[in-house]
GROMACS .gro file of C-alpha atoms in nm:
model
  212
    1UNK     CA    1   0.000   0.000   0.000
    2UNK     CA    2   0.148   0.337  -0.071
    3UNK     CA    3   0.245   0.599   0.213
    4UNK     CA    4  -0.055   0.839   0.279
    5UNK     CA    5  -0.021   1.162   0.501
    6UNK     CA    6  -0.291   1.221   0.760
    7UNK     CA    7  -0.409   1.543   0.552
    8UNK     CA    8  -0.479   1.325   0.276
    9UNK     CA    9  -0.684   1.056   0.473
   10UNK     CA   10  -0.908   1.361   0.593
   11UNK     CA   11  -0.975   1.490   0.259
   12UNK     CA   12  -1.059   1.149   0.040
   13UNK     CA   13  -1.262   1.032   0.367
   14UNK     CA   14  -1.452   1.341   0.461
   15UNK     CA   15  -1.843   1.377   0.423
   16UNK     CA   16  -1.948   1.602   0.157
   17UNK     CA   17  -2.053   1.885   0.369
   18UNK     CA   18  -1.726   1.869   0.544
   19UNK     CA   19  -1.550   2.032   0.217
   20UNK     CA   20  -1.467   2.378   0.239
   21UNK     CA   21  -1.195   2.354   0.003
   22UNK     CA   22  -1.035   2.074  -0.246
   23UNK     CA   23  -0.744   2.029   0.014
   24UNK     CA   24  -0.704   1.987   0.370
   25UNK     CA   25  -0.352   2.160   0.322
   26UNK     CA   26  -0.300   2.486   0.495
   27UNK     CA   27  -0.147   2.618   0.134
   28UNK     CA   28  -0.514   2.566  -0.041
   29UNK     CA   29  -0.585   2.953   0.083
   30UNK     CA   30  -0.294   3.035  -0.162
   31UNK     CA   31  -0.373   2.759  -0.430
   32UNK     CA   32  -0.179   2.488  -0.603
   33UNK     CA   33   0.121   2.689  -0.789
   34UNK     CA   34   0.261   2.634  -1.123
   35UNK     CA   35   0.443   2.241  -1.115
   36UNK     CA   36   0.210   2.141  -0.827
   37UNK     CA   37  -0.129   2.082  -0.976
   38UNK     CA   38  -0.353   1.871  -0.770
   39UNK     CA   39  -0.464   1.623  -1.035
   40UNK     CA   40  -0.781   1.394  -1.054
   41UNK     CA   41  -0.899   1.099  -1.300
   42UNK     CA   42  -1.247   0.975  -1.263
   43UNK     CA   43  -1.322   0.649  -1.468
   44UNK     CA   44  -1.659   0.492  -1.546
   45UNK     CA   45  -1.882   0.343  -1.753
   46UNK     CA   46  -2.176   0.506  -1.969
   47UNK     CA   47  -2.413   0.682  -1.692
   48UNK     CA   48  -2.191   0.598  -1.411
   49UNK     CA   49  -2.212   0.954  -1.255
   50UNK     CA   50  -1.840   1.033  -1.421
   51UNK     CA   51  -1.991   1.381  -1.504
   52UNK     CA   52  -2.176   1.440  -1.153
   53UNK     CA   53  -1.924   1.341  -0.921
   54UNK     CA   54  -1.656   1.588  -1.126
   55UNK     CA   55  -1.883   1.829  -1.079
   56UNK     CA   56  -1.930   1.801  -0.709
   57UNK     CA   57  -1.559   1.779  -0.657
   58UNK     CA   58  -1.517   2.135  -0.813
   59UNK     CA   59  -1.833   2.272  -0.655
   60UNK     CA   60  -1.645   2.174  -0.348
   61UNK     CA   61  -1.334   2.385  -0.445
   62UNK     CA   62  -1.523   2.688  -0.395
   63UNK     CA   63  -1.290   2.824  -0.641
   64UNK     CA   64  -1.418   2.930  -1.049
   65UNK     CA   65  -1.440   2.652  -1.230
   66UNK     CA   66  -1.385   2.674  -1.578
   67UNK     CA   67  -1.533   2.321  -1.764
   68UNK     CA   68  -1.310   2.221  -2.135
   69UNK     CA   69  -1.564   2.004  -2.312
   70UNK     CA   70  -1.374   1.758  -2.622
   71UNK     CA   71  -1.713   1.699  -2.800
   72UNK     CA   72  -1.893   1.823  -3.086
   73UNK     CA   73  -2.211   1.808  -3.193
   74UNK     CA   74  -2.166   1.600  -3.485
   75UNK     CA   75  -2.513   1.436  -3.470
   76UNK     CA   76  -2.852   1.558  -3.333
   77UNK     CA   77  -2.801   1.296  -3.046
   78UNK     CA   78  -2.482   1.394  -2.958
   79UNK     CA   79  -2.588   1.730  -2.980
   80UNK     CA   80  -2.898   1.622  -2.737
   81UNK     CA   81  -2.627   1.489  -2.479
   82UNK     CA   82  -2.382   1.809  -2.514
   83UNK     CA   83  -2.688   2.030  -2.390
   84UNK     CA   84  -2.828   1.804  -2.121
   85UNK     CA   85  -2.467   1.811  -1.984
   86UNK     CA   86  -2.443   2.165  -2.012
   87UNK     CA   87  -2.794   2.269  -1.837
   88UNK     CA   88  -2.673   2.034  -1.545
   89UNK     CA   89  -2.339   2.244  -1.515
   90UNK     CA   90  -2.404   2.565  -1.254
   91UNK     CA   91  -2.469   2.861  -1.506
   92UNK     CA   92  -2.188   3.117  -1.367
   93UNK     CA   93  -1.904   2.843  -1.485
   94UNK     CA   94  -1.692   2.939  -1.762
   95UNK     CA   95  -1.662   2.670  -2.071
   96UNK     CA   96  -1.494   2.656  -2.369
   97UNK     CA   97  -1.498   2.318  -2.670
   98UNK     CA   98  -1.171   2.190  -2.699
   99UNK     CA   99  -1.180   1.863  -2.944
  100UNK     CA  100  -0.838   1.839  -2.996
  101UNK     CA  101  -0.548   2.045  -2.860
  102UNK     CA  102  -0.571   1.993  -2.484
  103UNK     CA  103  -0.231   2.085  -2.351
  104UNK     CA  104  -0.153   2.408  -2.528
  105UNK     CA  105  -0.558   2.506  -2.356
  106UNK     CA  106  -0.447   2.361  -2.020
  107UNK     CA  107  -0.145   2.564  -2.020
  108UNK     CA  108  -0.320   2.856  -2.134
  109UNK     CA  109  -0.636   2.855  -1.878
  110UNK     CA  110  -0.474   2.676  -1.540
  111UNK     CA  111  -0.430   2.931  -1.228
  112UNK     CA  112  -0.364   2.845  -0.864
  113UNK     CA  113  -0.686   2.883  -0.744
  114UNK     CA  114  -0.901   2.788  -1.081
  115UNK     CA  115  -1.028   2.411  -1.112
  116UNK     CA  116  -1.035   2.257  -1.459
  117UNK     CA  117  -1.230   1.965  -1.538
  118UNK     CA  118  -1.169   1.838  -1.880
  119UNK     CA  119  -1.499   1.582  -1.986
  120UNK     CA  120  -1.398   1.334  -2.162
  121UNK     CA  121  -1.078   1.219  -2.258
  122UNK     CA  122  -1.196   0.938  -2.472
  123UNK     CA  123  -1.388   1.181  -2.665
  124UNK     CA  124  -1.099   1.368  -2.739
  125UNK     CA  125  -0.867   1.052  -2.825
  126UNK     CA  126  -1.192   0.946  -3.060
  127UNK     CA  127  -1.212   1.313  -3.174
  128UNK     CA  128  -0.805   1.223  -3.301
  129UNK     CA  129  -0.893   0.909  -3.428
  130UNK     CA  130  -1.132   1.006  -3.670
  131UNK     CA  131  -0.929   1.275  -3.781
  132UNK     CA  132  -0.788   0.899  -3.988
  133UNK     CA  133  -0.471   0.703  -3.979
  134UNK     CA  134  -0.221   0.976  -4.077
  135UNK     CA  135  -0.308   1.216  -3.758
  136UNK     CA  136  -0.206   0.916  -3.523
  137UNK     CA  137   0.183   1.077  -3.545
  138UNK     CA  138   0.020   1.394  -3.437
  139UNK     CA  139  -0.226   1.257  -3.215
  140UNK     CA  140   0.062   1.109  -3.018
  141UNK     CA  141   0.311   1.400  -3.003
  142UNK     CA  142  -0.025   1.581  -2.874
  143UNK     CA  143  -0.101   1.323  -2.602
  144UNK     CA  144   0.296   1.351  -2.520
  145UNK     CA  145   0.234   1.729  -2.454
  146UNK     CA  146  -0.035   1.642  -2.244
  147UNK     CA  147   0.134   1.396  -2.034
  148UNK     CA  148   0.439   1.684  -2.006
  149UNK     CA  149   0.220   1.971  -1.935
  150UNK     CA  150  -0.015   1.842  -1.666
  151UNK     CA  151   0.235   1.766  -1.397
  152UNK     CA  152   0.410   2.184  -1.455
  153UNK     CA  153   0.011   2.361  -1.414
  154UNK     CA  154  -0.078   2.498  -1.113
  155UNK     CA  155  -0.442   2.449  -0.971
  156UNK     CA  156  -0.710   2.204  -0.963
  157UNK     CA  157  -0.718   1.958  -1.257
  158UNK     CA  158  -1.001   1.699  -1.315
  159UNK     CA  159  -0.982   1.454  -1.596
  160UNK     CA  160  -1.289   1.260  -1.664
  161UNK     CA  161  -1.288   0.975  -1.902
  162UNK     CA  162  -1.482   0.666  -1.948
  163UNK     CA  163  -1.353   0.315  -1.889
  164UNK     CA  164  -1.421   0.115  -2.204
  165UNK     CA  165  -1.189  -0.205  -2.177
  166UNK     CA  166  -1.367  -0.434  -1.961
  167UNK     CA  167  -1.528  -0.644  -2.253
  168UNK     CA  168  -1.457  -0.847  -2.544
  169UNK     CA  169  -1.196  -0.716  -2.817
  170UNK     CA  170  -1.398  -0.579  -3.111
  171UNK     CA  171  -1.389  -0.718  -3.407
  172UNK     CA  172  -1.286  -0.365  -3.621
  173UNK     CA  173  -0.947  -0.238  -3.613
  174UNK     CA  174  -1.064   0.110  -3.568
  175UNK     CA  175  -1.251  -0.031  -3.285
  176UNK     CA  176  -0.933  -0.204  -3.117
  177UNK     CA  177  -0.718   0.092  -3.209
  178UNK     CA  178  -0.936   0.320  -2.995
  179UNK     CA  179  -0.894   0.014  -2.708
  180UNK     CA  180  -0.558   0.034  -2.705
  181UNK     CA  181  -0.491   0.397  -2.721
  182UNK     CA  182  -0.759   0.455  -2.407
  183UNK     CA  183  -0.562   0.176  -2.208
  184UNK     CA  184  -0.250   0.360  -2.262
  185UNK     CA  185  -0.358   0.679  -2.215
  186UNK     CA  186  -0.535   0.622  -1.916
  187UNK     CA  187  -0.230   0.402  -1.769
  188UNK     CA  188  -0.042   0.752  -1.811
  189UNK     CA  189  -0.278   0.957  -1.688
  190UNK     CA  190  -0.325   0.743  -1.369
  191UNK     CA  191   0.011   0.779  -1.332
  192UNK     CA  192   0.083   1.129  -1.258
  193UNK     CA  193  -0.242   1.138  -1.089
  194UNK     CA  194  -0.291   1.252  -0.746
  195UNK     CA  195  -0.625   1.073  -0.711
  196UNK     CA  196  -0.755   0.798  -0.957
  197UNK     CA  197  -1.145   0.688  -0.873
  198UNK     CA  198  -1.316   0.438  -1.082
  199UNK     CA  199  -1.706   0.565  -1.103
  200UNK     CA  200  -1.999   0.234  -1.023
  201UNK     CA  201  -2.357   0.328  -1.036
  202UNK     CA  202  -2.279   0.647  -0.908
  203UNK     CA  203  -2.019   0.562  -0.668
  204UNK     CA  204  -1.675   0.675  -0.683
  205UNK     CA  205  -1.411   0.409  -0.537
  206UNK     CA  206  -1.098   0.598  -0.491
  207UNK     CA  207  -0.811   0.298  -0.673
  208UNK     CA  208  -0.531   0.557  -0.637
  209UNK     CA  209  -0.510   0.837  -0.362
  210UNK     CA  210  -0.175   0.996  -0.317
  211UNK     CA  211  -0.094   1.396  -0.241
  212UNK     CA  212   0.304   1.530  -0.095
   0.00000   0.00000   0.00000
């Protein structure tokens, strides 16, 4: 089991109503600076309350929240589900649509005491996938900025992105592309997480919980 300071047993155990601010650390009054981002992944399946429990995590912040959506509304459906997300979000958020280049908009909008959640990642890797074969050298050297950049922003940083490799292999290669990409980006992710929770019906159970 990994080492786990007292401060961060208090904040990953509290009740809801106990949260004043994302951290139990004395600095949170001055914010997470530049190269000490606290950083969150939340994992689930469709409708596992992914969405909902980001939400209530930067609700808790009491800090602005500024919410970088990867879809588009390429269909009427998705277009459906883009609005029904965005009526749940609180109305005095900032939000911006950022399909594809994630890192150079992280860098850009990150501030000590701003919280970021970026919904979903597997939208954006399918977003880079579509783009056909010949973006997956740029698709990669973006996911590399990613993986560089997070770790250097100051703030709050919450990463939602749904778990998708707990079935059988499809039978397309675009299909088992997107697999294999999401297992590897998410194994990377988790890593330089400060908190990884894996979402079931609407219950987060916290997999990776480390902080200082």
């Amino acid at each position: 089991m990994f080492a786990q300071s007292r401060a961060t047993t208090q904040l990953f155990n509290a009740e809801p109503d106990a949260f004043q601010t994302p951290y139990t650390d004395p600095r949170i009054n001055q914010g997470f600076p530049k190269g000490s981002a606290l950083i969150e992944l939340i994992l689930g399946g469709v409708r596992s309350g992914k969405s909902r429990e980001a939400q209530n995590r930067a609700e808790r912040s009491g800090w602005p929240v500024t919410f970088v959506a990867t879809a588009t509304p390429s269909d009427p459906e998705m277009a459906s589900r883009i609005e029904r997300h965005r009526s749940d979000r609180p109305s005095h958020w900032s939000s911006m649509e950022v399909p594809l280049h994630l890192a150079a908009t992280l860098t850009s909008e990150a501030q000590s005491q701003r919280c970021l959640i970026v919904d979903c990642m597997t939208i954006w890797l399918t977003n880079w996938l579509m783009e056909g074969d010949e973006s997956l050298p740029t698709y990669q050297r973006e996911r590399d900025r990613l993986l560089q950049c997070l770790p250097e922003l100051p703030g709050h940083v919450i990463l939602v992105s749904n778990e998708t490799n707990q079935g059988v292999i499809p039978m397309t290669a675009l299909a088992r592309r997107f697999c294999d990409e999401a297992g590897w980006l998410h194994q990377e992710l988790a890593r330089i997480s400060d908190r990884v929770s894996l979402m079931v019906a609407g219950i987060a159970l916290d997999v990776k919980q480390e902080r200082i």
